[in-house]
Coordinates of C-alpha atoms in Angstrom, one line a residue:
M1 CA 10.0 26.0 59.6
R2 CA 8.0 24.1 57.0
T3 CA 8.6 23.8 53.2
V4 CA 5.7 25.0 51.3
K5 CA 6.8 24.1 47.8
E6 CA 9.8 22.8 45.9
F7 CA 11.0 24.9 43.0
A8 CA 12.7 23.4 40.0
I9 CA 16.2 24.6 39.3
R10 CA 16.0 26.5 36.0
R11 CA 19.7 27.3 35.6
S12 CA 22.9 25.9 37.0
L13 CA 26.2 27.8 37.1
N14 CA 29.7 27.3 38.6
F15 CA 32.2 29.9 39.8
D16 CA 35.3 30.1 41.9
T17 CA 34.0 33.2 43.8
V18 CA 30.4 34.4 44.2
V19 CA 29.9 37.9 45.6
I20 CA 26.4 38.6 46.9
G21 CA 25.6 42.3 47.0
G22 CA 26.6 44.7 44.2
G23 CA 27.1 47.9 46.3
T24 CA 30.5 49.5 46.4
T25 CA 31.8 46.9 48.8
G26 CA 30.7 44.1 46.4
I27 CA 32.2 45.9 43.5
A28 CA 35.6 46.0 45.2
A29 CA 35.3 42.3 46.2
A30 CA 34.4 41.1 42.8
V31 CA 37.0 43.1 41.0
A32 CA 39.8 42.0 43.4
S33 CA 38.7 38.4 43.0
A34 CA 38.7 38.5 39.2
R35 CA 42.0 40.4 38.9
N36 CA 43.6 37.7 41.1
G37 CA 42.6 35.0 38.7
A38 CA 39.3 33.7 40.1
K39 CA 36.2 33.1 37.9
T40 CA 33.9 35.5 39.7
L41 CA 30.1 36.2 39.7
L42 CA 28.6 39.4 41.2
V43 CA 24.9 39.2 42.2
E44 CA 22.8 42.3 42.8
S45 CA 19.0 42.7 43.4
N46 CA 18.8 46.1 41.8
G47 CA 19.1 46.9 38.1
F48 CA 22.4 48.7 38.7
L49 CA 25.7 48.4 40.7
G50 CA 26.7 50.9 43.4
G51 CA 24.2 50.4 46.2
N52 CA 24.0 53.4 48.5
G53 CA 26.9 54.9 46.4
A54 CA 24.4 55.4 43.6
S55 CA 22.4 57.8 45.9
I56 CA 25.0 59.3 48.2
P57 CA 27.3 61.9 46.6
S58 CA 29.9 62.1 49.4
W59 CA 32.7 59.5 49.8
M60 CA 34.4 60.3 53.1
G61 CA 37.4 58.9 55.0
F62 CA 40.2 58.4 52.4
H63 CA 42.4 60.4 54.9
S64 CA 42.8 60.7 58.6
C65 CA 42.1 64.1 60.3
S66 CA 45.9 64.7 60.2
G67 CA 45.8 64.4 56.5
E68 CA 47.4 61.0 56.1
A69 CA 46.1 58.7 53.3
V70 CA 44.6 55.5 54.8
I71 CA 42.7 54.1 51.8
G72 CA 44.2 53.3 48.4
G73 CA 43.6 50.3 46.2
I74 CA 40.4 49.7 44.3
A75 CA 38.4 52.4 46.2
L76 CA 40.9 55.1 45.1
E77 CA 41.1 53.6 41.6
L78 CA 37.3 53.8 41.1
V79 CA 37.3 57.5 42.3
Q80 CA 40.1 58.2 39.8
E81 CA 38.1 56.6 37.1
M82 CA 35.1 58.8 38.0
Q83 CA 37.4 61.8 37.9
R84 CA 38.6 61.0 34.4
R85 CA 35.0 60.8 33.3
E86 CA 34.0 64.1 35.0
G87 CA 32.0 62.3 37.7
A88 CA 34.0 63.2 40.8
S89 CA 35.7 66.1 42.4
R90 CA 39.2 66.1 43.7
I91 CA 39.5 64.8 47.3
Y92 CA 39.1 67.7 49.7
P93 CA 40.4 67.8 53.2
D94 CA 37.7 68.0 55.9
P95 CA 38.1 68.8 59.6
I96 CA 35.6 66.2 60.7
C97 CA 35.6 63.5 58.0
G98 CA 39.3 63.6 57.2
S99 CA 38.6 64.0 53.5
V100 CA 35.7 64.1 51.2
C101 CA 35.3 63.3 47.5
I102 CA 32.1 64.6 45.8
I103 CA 30.8 62.2 43.2
Q104 CA 27.9 62.2 40.7
P105 CA 25.8 59.1 41.8
A106 CA 24.0 58.8 38.4
L107 CA 27.3 58.5 36.6
L108 CA 28.6 55.9 39.1
K109 CA 25.9 53.5 37.8
I110 CA 27.5 53.7 34.3
V111 CA 31.1 53.7 35.5
A112 CA 30.6 50.9 38.0
A113 CA 29.2 48.5 35.4
D114 CA 32.0 49.2 33.0
F115 CA 34.7 49.0 35.7
V116 CA 33.5 45.6 36.9
S117 CA 33.0 44.2 33.4
R118 CA 36.5 45.2 32.3
A119 CA 37.8 43.2 35.3
G120 CA 36.2 40.1 33.8
V121 CA 33.5 39.7 36.3
D122 CA 30.1 38.1 35.4
I123 CA 27.2 40.2 36.6
L124 CA 23.6 39.2 37.4
L125 CA 21.3 42.1 38.1
H126 CA 17.7 41.9 39.1
T127 CA 18.7 38.7 41.0
R128 CA 18.1 38.0 44.7
F129 CA 19.9 35.7 47.1
A130 CA 17.6 32.9 48.2
G131 CA 19.6 30.5 50.3
V132 CA 22.6 28.2 50.6
E133 CA 23.5 24.5 50.5
R134 CA 26.0 23.7 53.2
I135 CA 27.9 20.4 53.8
D136 CA 29.9 20.2 56.9
K137 CA 31.8 23.5 57.3
K138 CA 31.5 24.6 53.7
I139 CA 28.9 26.2 51.5
T140 CA 28.7 24.1 48.3
A141 CA 26.1 26.2 46.5
V142 CA 24.1 29.4 46.7
Y143 CA 20.6 29.7 45.4
L144 CA 19.4 32.8 43.6
W145 CA 16.0 33.9 42.3
G146 CA 16.0 35.6 38.9
G147 CA 13.6 36.2 36.1
E148 CA 13.8 32.6 35.0
G149 CA 13.2 31.2 38.5
L150 CA 15.6 29.4 40.8
I151 CA 19.3 29.5 39.9
E152 CA 21.9 27.2 41.5
V153 CA 25.5 28.3 41.6
T154 CA 28.2 25.9 42.9
L155 CA 31.3 27.6 44.1
E156 CA 34.6 27.5 46.0
N157 CA 34.1 30.7 48.1
V158 CA 31.3 33.1 48.7
I159 CA 31.5 36.7 49.9
D160 CA 28.6 38.3 51.8
C161 CA 28.4 42.0 50.9
T162 CA 24.7 42.3 51.6
D163 CA 25.3 44.7 54.5
A164 CA 22.7 42.7 56.5
G165 CA 24.6 39.4 56.7
F166 CA 21.9 37.5 54.7
V167 CA 24.3 34.9 53.5
A168 CA 26.0 34.4 56.9
R169 CA 22.6 34.0 58.5
E170 CA 21.5 31.4 56.0
A171 CA 24.8 29.5 56.5
G172 CA 24.1 29.2 60.2
E173 CA 26.4 31.9 61.5
T174 CA 25.7 33.9 64.7
L175 CA 24.8 37.6 64.1
F176 CA 24.0 40.2 66.7
R177 CA 21.8 43.2 66.0
G178 CA 22.9 46.8 66.8
R179 CA 24.5 47.8 70.1
S180 CA 24.8 45.8 73.3
P181 CA 22.8 45.4 75.4
D182 CA 19.6 46.9 73.9
H183 CA 20.2 46.0 70.2
K184 CA 19.2 49.4 69.0
V185 CA 20.7 50.4 65.6
Q186 CA 21.7 53.7 64.1
V187 CA 18.8 55.5 62.4
A188 CA 18.2 55.0 58.7
S189 CA 17.8 57.9 56.1
W190 CA 15.7 58.2 53.0
T191 CA 18.0 60.3 50.7
F192 CA 16.4 62.9 48.5
E193 CA 17.6 65.8 46.4
I194 CA 16.6 69.5 46.4
D195 CA 17.3 71.8 43.5
N196 CA 16.4 75.4 42.4
I197 CA 18.5 76.8 45.3
D198 CA 19.6 80.5 45.2
F199 CA 23.2 79.6 46.2
P200 CA 24.5 83.2 46.6
E201 CA 21.8 83.8 49.2
L202 CA 22.6 80.6 51.0
A203 CA 26.4 81.4 50.9
A204 CA 25.6 84.8 52.5
Y205 CA 23.8 83.0 55.3
F206 CA 26.7 80.6 55.9
T207 CA 29.1 83.5 55.9
A208 CA 27.0 85.4 58.4
F209 CA 26.5 82.3 60.6
P210 CA 29.6 80.1 60.1
D211 CA 28.8 78.1 63.2
D212 CA 25.5 76.9 61.6
V213 CA 27.2 74.9 58.9
R214 CA 28.6 71.8 60.6
P215 CA 27.2 69.6 63.4
F216 CA 30.2 70.1 65.7
P217 CA 32.2 73.2 66.6
L218 CA 35.3 74.1 64.5
D219 CA 38.3 76.1 65.6
D220 CA 38.0 78.4 62.6
A221 CA 34.4 78.2 61.4
P222 CA 34.7 81.4 59.2
G223 CA 37.8 80.1 57.6
H224 CA 36.1 76.8 56.9
V225 CA 33.2 78.5 55.3
R226 CA 35.5 80.6 53.0
Q227 CA 37.2 77.4 51.9
I228 CA 34.1 75.2 51.2
L229 CA 32.4 77.9 49.2
Q230 CA 35.1 77.5 46.6
Q231 CA 34.7 73.7 46.3
D232 CA 32.6 71.7 43.8
G233 CA 30.6 70.4 46.7
F234 CA 30.8 70.3 50.5
V235 CA 29.4 68.4 53.4
I236 CA 27.1 70.1 55.9
G237 CA 25.2 69.3 59.1
A238 CA 23.5 72.7 59.1
F239 CA 20.7 75.0 60.1
H240 CA 20.6 74.2 63.9
R241 CA 19.5 77.7 64.8
L242 CA 16.8 77.7 62.1
I243 CA 15.5 74.3 63.2
R244 CA 15.2 75.7 66.7
Q245 CA 13.3 78.6 65.5
A246 CA 10.9 76.4 63.4
E247 CA 10.2 74.3 66.5
K248 CA 9.5 77.4 68.5
D249 CA 6.9 78.1 65.8
G250 CA 5.4 74.7 66.2
M251 CA 7.1 72.7 63.4
Y252 CA 8.6 69.5 64.8
L253 CA 11.5 68.1 62.8
P254 CA 13.1 64.7 63.0
R255 CA 16.7 66.0 63.5
S256 CA 18.4 68.9 65.2
N257 CA 20.5 69.6 62.1
M258 CA 20.2 68.9 58.4
P259 CA 23.1 66.7 57.0
G260 CA 23.9 66.4 53.4
V261 CA 26.0 67.7 50.5
I262 CA 25.6 71.1 48.8
F263 CA 26.6 71.5 45.1
P264 CA 27.2 75.3 44.7
R265 CA 27.4 75.6 40.9
Q266 CA 24.3 73.5 40.3
G267 CA 22.2 74.9 43.1
R268 CA 21.5 71.4 44.4
F269 CA 21.3 69.8 47.9
V270 CA 21.3 66.1 48.5
T271 CA 20.3 65.4 52.1
V272 CA 20.0 62.4 54.5
A273 CA 17.9 64.5 56.9
S274 CA 15.1 61.9 57.3
R275 CA 15.4 59.9 60.5
V276 CA 13.8 56.5 60.7
E277 CA 14.4 54.3 63.8
N278 CA 14.6 50.6 64.3
V279 CA 14.9 49.5 60.6
D280 CA 15.5 45.8 60.0
P281 CA 16.2 44.8 56.4
A282 CA 15.7 41.2 57.5
S283 CA 12.0 42.0 58.0
S284 CA 9.9 43.0 54.9
A285 CA 7.4 44.7 57.2
S286 CA 10.1 46.8 58.9
H287 CA 11.8 47.7 55.7
S288 CA 8.6 48.7 54.0
R289 CA 7.5 50.8 57.0
A290 CA 10.9 52.6 56.8
E291 CA 10.6 53.4 53.2
I292 CA 7.2 54.9 53.6
E293 CA 8.1 56.9 56.8
G294 CA 11.4 58.2 55.3
A295 CA 9.6 59.4 52.1
A296 CA 6.9 61.1 54.2
Q297 CA 9.6 63.1 56.1
A298 CA 10.9 64.6 52.8
E299 CA 7.9 66.8 52.4
L300 CA 8.3 68.1 56.0
W301 CA 11.9 69.0 55.3
L302 CA 10.9 70.7 52.1
R303 CA 8.4 72.9 53.9
F304 CA 11.0 73.8 56.5
L305 CA 13.6 74.8 53.8
R306 CA 11.1 76.9 51.9
Q307 CA 9.9 78.8 55.0
Y308 CA 13.1 79.2 57.0
V309 CA 16.3 78.8 55.1
P310 CA 17.8 81.6 52.9
G311 CA 18.1 80.5 49.3
F312 CA 15.5 77.8 49.5
A313 CA 12.3 79.8 49.0
H314 CA 11.6 78.3 45.5
C315 CA 13.3 74.9 46.0
R316 CA 11.7 71.6 45.0
I317 CA 12.4 67.9 45.4
S318 CA 14.1 66.8 42.2
G319 CA 15.3 63.2 43.0
S320 CA 15.3 60.4 45.6
C321 CA 17.1 57.2 46.5
S322 CA 16.2 53.8 45.1
S323 CA 15.9 52.5 48.7
I324 CA 16.4 53.8 52.2
G325 CA 19.9 54.0 53.4
V326 CA 20.4 51.7 56.4
R327 CA 23.5 52.6 58.5
E328 CA 23.5 49.6 60.8
T329 CA 21.8 46.1 60.9
C330 CA 23.4 42.9 62.1
H331 CA 27.1 42.2 63.0
L332 CA 28.8 38.9 62.4
Q333 CA 30.2 37.1 65.4
G334 CA 33.6 36.6 63.8
A335 CA 37.1 35.2 64.6
A336 CA 37.9 38.8 65.8
T337 CA 35.7 41.7 66.7
L338 CA 36.6 45.3 66.1
S339 CA 35.6 47.6 69.0
G340 CA 35.3 51.3 69.5
E341 CA 38.1 51.1 72.0
N342 CA 40.4 49.5 69.3
L343 CA 39.7 52.5 67.1
L344 CA 40.3 55.1 69.8
R345 CA 43.6 53.5 70.8
G346 CA 44.7 53.2 67.2
D347 CA 45.2 49.4 67.4
I348 CA 46.7 47.9 64.2
P349 CA 46.6 44.1 64.5
E350 CA 49.2 42.0 62.7
D351 CA 46.5 40.6 60.4
S352 CA 45.1 44.0 59.4
I353 CA 43.8 44.0 55.9
A354 CA 42.7 47.6 55.8
L355 CA 43.1 50.9 57.7
G356 CA 40.5 53.4 58.8
A357 CA 40.4 56.8 60.5
Y358 CA 36.9 58.2 59.9
H359 CA 35.3 59.6 63.0
L360 CA 32.9 57.5 65.1
D361 CA 29.8 59.0 63.3
V362 CA 26.8 57.8 65.3
H363 CA 23.4 58.8 64.1
S364 CA 21.9 58.0 67.4
P365 CA 18.7 56.1 68.1
D366 CA 18.5 57.9 71.4
H367 CA 18.1 61.5 70.2
R368 CA 17.9 63.7 67.1
G369 CA 21.6 64.6 67.0
I370 CA 24.9 63.0 65.9
E371 CA 27.5 61.8 68.3
T372 CA 31.2 61.6 67.5
R373 CA 34.6 60.6 68.8
F374 CA 37.8 60.9 66.8
P375 CA 40.0 57.8 66.5
R376 CA 43.6 57.4 65.7
I377 CA 44.5 55.5 62.5
Y378 CA 43.4 51.9 63.2
G379 CA 43.6 48.5 61.5
I380 CA 40.8 46.1 60.6
P381 CA 41.8 42.5 61.3
F382 CA 41.2 39.8 58.7
G383 CA 39.5 37.9 61.5
A384 CA 36.6 40.5 61.5
L385 CA 35.7 39.2 58.0
C386 CA 35.9 35.5 59.0
P387 CA 32.9 33.6 60.4
L388 CA 33.4 31.0 63.1
R389 CA 31.6 28.0 61.5
T390 CA 31.8 28.4 57.7
A391 CA 35.3 27.9 56.2
N392 CA 34.6 29.3 52.7
L393 CA 32.5 32.4 53.6
L394 CA 33.9 35.9 54.1
V395 CA 31.8 38.9 55.2
A396 CA 32.6 42.5 54.1
G397 CA 30.8 45.8 54.6
R398 CA 28.4 46.7 57.4
A399 CA 27.9 43.2 58.6
V400 CA 31.6 42.6 59.6
S401 CA 32.4 41.5 63.1
A402 CA 32.4 45.0 64.8
T403 CA 30.6 46.7 67.7
H404 CA 28.0 49.4 67.3
D405 CA 30.7 52.1 68.0
A406 CA 33.3 50.7 65.6
L407 CA 30.9 50.3 62.8
A408 CA 30.1 54.0 63.1
S409 CA 33.5 54.5 61.5
T410 CA 34.0 51.5 59.3
R411 CA 30.6 51.8 57.5
V412 CA 31.6 54.5 55.1
I413 CA 32.2 53.7 51.5
P414 CA 36.1 53.9 51.2
I415 CA 36.7 51.8 54.3
S416 CA 34.0 49.2 53.3
M417 CA 35.5 49.0 49.8
A418 CA 38.9 48.3 51.4
E419 CA 37.3 45.4 53.3
G420 CA 35.7 44.2 50.1
E421 CA 39.0 44.3 48.2
A422 CA 40.6 42.2 51.0
A423 CA 37.8 39.6 50.9
G424 CA 37.9 39.3 47.1
T425 CA 41.7 39.0 47.1
A426 CA 41.5 36.3 49.9
A427 CA 38.9 34.3 48.1
A428 CA 41.0 34.2 44.9
L429 CA 44.2 33.4 46.6
A430 CA 42.5 30.6 48.5
V431 CA 41.2 29.0 45.3
R432 CA 44.8 29.1 43.9
A433 CA 46.1 27.5 47.1
G434 CA 43.3 24.9 47.2
I435 CA 42.1 25.9 50.7
P436 CA 39.0 27.6 52.1
A437 CA 39.2 31.4 52.3
V438 CA 39.3 31.7 56.1
E439 CA 42.4 29.5 56.2
L440 CA 44.4 31.8 54.0
P441 CA 47.5 33.1 55.9
A442 CA 47.0 36.8 56.7
E443 CA 50.7 37.5 55.7
Q444 CA 50.1 36.2 52.2
L445 CA 46.9 38.3 51.8
R446 CA 48.6 41.4 53.2
S447 CA 51.5 41.0 50.8
V448 CA 49.2 40.9 47.7
L449 CA 47.0 43.7 48.9
Q450 CA 50.0 46.0 49.4
K451 CA 51.4 45.2 45.9
N452 CA 48.0 46.2 44.6
G453 CA 48.0 49.6 46.2
A454 CA 46.2 49.0 49.5
I455 CA 47.5 50.9 52.5
L456 CA 48.1 48.7 55.5
S457 CA 50.4 50.7 57.8
P458 CA 50.4 54.4 58.6
G459 CA 52.8 56.4 56.4
A460 CA 53.1 53.5 54.0
S461 CA 51.1 54.9 51.1
G462 CA 52.9 54.4 47.8
S463 CA 53.5 56.6 44.8
E464 CA 50.2 55.5 43.3
N465 CA 48.5 57.6 46.0
R466 CA 50.3 60.8 45.1
M467 CA 48.5 61.4 41.8
G468 CA 47.1 64.8 42.5
T469 CA 43.7 63.4 43.5
M470 CA 45.2 61.8 46.6
P471 CA 48.4 63.3 48.0
E472 CA 50.2 61.3 50.6
R473 CA 49.5 64.3 52.9
I474 CA 47.1 67.1 52.2
D475 CA 48.8 70.4 51.8
F476 CA 47.6 72.2 54.9
G477 CA 49.4 75.4 53.8
K478 CA 46.4 75.9 51.5
Q479 CA 44.0 74.9 54.2
K480 CA 44.9 77.0 57.2
N481 CA 41.5 76.7 58.8
I482 CA 41.7 72.9 58.5
L483 CA 45.2 72.8 59.8
I484 CA 44.3 74.3 63.1
W485 CA 41.7 71.6 63.8
N486 CA 44.1 68.9 62.7
V487 CA 47.1 70.1 64.8
E488 CA 44.7 69.8 67.8
M489 CA 43.8 66.2 66.8
L490 CA 47.5 65.4 66.5
F491 CA 48.2 66.5 70.0
Q492 CA 45.1 64.8 71.3
Y493 CA 45.9 61.4 69.8
H494 CA 49.6 61.5 70.3
S495 CA 50.6 60.9 66.7
A496 CA 54.3 60.4 66.2
K497 CA 54.8 60.2 62.5
E498 CA 57.6 61.6 60.4
W499 CA 56.7 64.0 57.5
P500 CA 57.1 61.7 54.4
E501 CA 60.5 62.1 52.8
G502 CA 60.3 64.0 49.5
V503 CA 56.8 65.2 50.0
E504 CA 56.8 69.0 49.6
T505 CA 54.2 71.5 50.4
E506 CA 53.7 75.1 49.2
R507 CA 53.7 76.4 52.7
I508 CA 52.9 75.0 56.2
D509 CA 51.5 77.5 58.6
C510 CA 51.8 75.8 61.9
S511 CA 53.6 75.9 65.2
F512 CA 53.6 72.9 67.6
V513 CA 55.6 71.3 70.4
S514 CA 57.2 68.0 69.6
G515 CA 59.7 65.8 71.5
G516 CA 60.1 68.4 74.2
R517 CA 60.9 71.4 72.0
G518 CA 59.0 74.0 70.1
L519 CA 59.0 74.0 66.4
C520 CA 57.8 76.6 63.9
C521 CA 58.2 75.8 60.3
R522 CA 57.5 79.3 59.1
G523 CA 57.0 78.4 55.5
Q524 CA 59.6 75.7 55.2
S525 CA 58.9 72.7 52.9
A526 CA 58.8 69.1 54.0
P527 CA 60.0 69.5 57.6
S528 CA 61.4 66.3 59.0
A529 CA 60.5 66.9 62.6
A530 CA 58.3 64.3 64.3
L531 CA 54.8 65.6 65.0
C532 CA 53.5 65.8 68.5
A533 CA 54.4 64.0 71.7
T534 CA 52.5 65.9 74.3
A535 CA 49.9 64.4 76.6
A536 CA 47.1 67.0 76.2
P537 CA 45.5 68.9 73.3
C538 CA 46.8 72.3 72.4
R539 CA 45.6 74.6 69.7
L540 CA 46.5 77.7 67.8
S541 CA 44.1 80.5 68.4
S542 CA 42.7 81.7 65.1
E543 CA 42.0 85.1 66.7
S544 CA 45.4 85.9 68.2
G545 CA 47.6 83.5 66.3
R546 CA 49.1 82.4 69.6
W547 CA 49.1 79.1 71.5
R548 CA 46.6 78.4 74.2
A549 CA 46.5 75.2 76.1
P550 CA 43.8 73.5 78.1
Q551 CA 43.9 73.3 81.8
G552 CA 46.5 70.7 82.9
A553 CA 48.5 70.8 79.7
P554 CA 52.3 70.8 80.1
P555 CA 54.0 74.2 79.7
L556 CA 55.9 75.1 76.6
P557 CA 59.6 74.2 77.0
P558 CA 62.0 77.1 77.4
D559 CA 63.3 76.8 73.8
A560 CA 59.8 76.8 72.2
V561 CA 59.2 79.2 69.4
P562 CA 55.7 80.5 69.7
W563 CA 53.8 81.8 66.7
S564 CA 53.5 85.5 66.7
A565 CA 51.0 87.9 65.2
A566 CA 53.8 89.2 62.9
D567 CA 54.4 85.7 61.7
S568 CA 50.7 85.4 60.8
E569 CA 50.8 88.7 58.9
R570 CA 53.9 87.5 56.9
H571 CA 52.2 84.3 55.9

């Protein structure tokens, strides 16, 4: 590599913590750092904060599929701020995503800037990261390119929230791209918005074809449709049968379903249906190609919607993202690496700084569909944020030390924000202690995170997470169709949690086997029985209201109380 030209430093700054990347992860990191007493700078290349959150209206994964809260802290606080300003729905239970909050991306730009500023963070927008100065094992300065030219910022700790590991790469850290061994990454999507939808016509289609709403089969698809049609917004992965018909007619489409979010009252649909392979933000040529290809696919999808989907005959493209959404790029080689196996086992390391439970949502580079597996509640170790060679650098968001499969779960906004909050808190505490961030004891970090509302162990969410917008457990009595799916998940993943003491529900319609005996709550509130200790999934049949078990499942014990059709009628 040769130096073409030396640039004069036009401005010099000094901060305790510098956060590079002002998406939702960077927002959480900067706010956490400032609140814990560090002089903090947040740097963002766009003219607004929020990143993909300013384009994507669905924030998924605050809860597990069993309804347990796994994300609190700053992520929840920002959602509650959005709710107070009429920019977010309540958090709805979801049989695939655990839970979903529908937000207004345009308002997020306004709220995010105010939220960060009130924490005392300095913000530089329209400013790009350019490089680092490193001495021994520490970054002593970062270089930025702004309107005035080159800016030098000396610092104590830096947090890489670029989602592509740009700071880590410049610091000399090892990063690996995509999955092993072929280095393929999840496909990227150019988000766009459709309006002028006749929603009653679309709702009639979903009611008639409930299995054509989500990308995976549901136990009670008609019940799910009835529920989501009452919500402010809902997630879909829809129109499989219509896409098949279009392809029979000669129209090739990039995906086998159309994922996105429907806003019933507004007649809007925000979709991530475009599918662009092999996008590398570290290459300007690759990134440019992706933007052009993703935008071109939008017109193809518009033609499909108008010709084939009820309610879309007169629809139009009414908005688009500021840049293509990249699900996966490079992964840090960190002090610890989170794997898909860790998630499926429900491993919670002693140094966990966040929890997650979102499904392993792989937008595959191999085919046009989506792959999934459902994890247990898992922990993200502090070591996954810590590089091996640079003592005062932390990485949060999509570039953390995680495998392709694990990232498919951790990449969603609430979980990435929890990582960001941990990184920002660690950076500030390290400044206070006079040590580099990676040397901070995990126990000290965990203690402060928990005091500030983060959830670090299953069942440990505090009173701040019972504020109506985020119950400690979702009331499945009001979501019977969701319950049936989640009871199956509880059996499958051998959850053994107690129902939280003092948490009441209006009604719980369920029957399950636990600890060798049958239980039927039959409308009771706050049952104290442990949930599920069987070794095979069982489910309640939505047609008959009776138990059916897969082949090889253990028989019901003699004292089990099965659900009856009469019970179903009473409830």
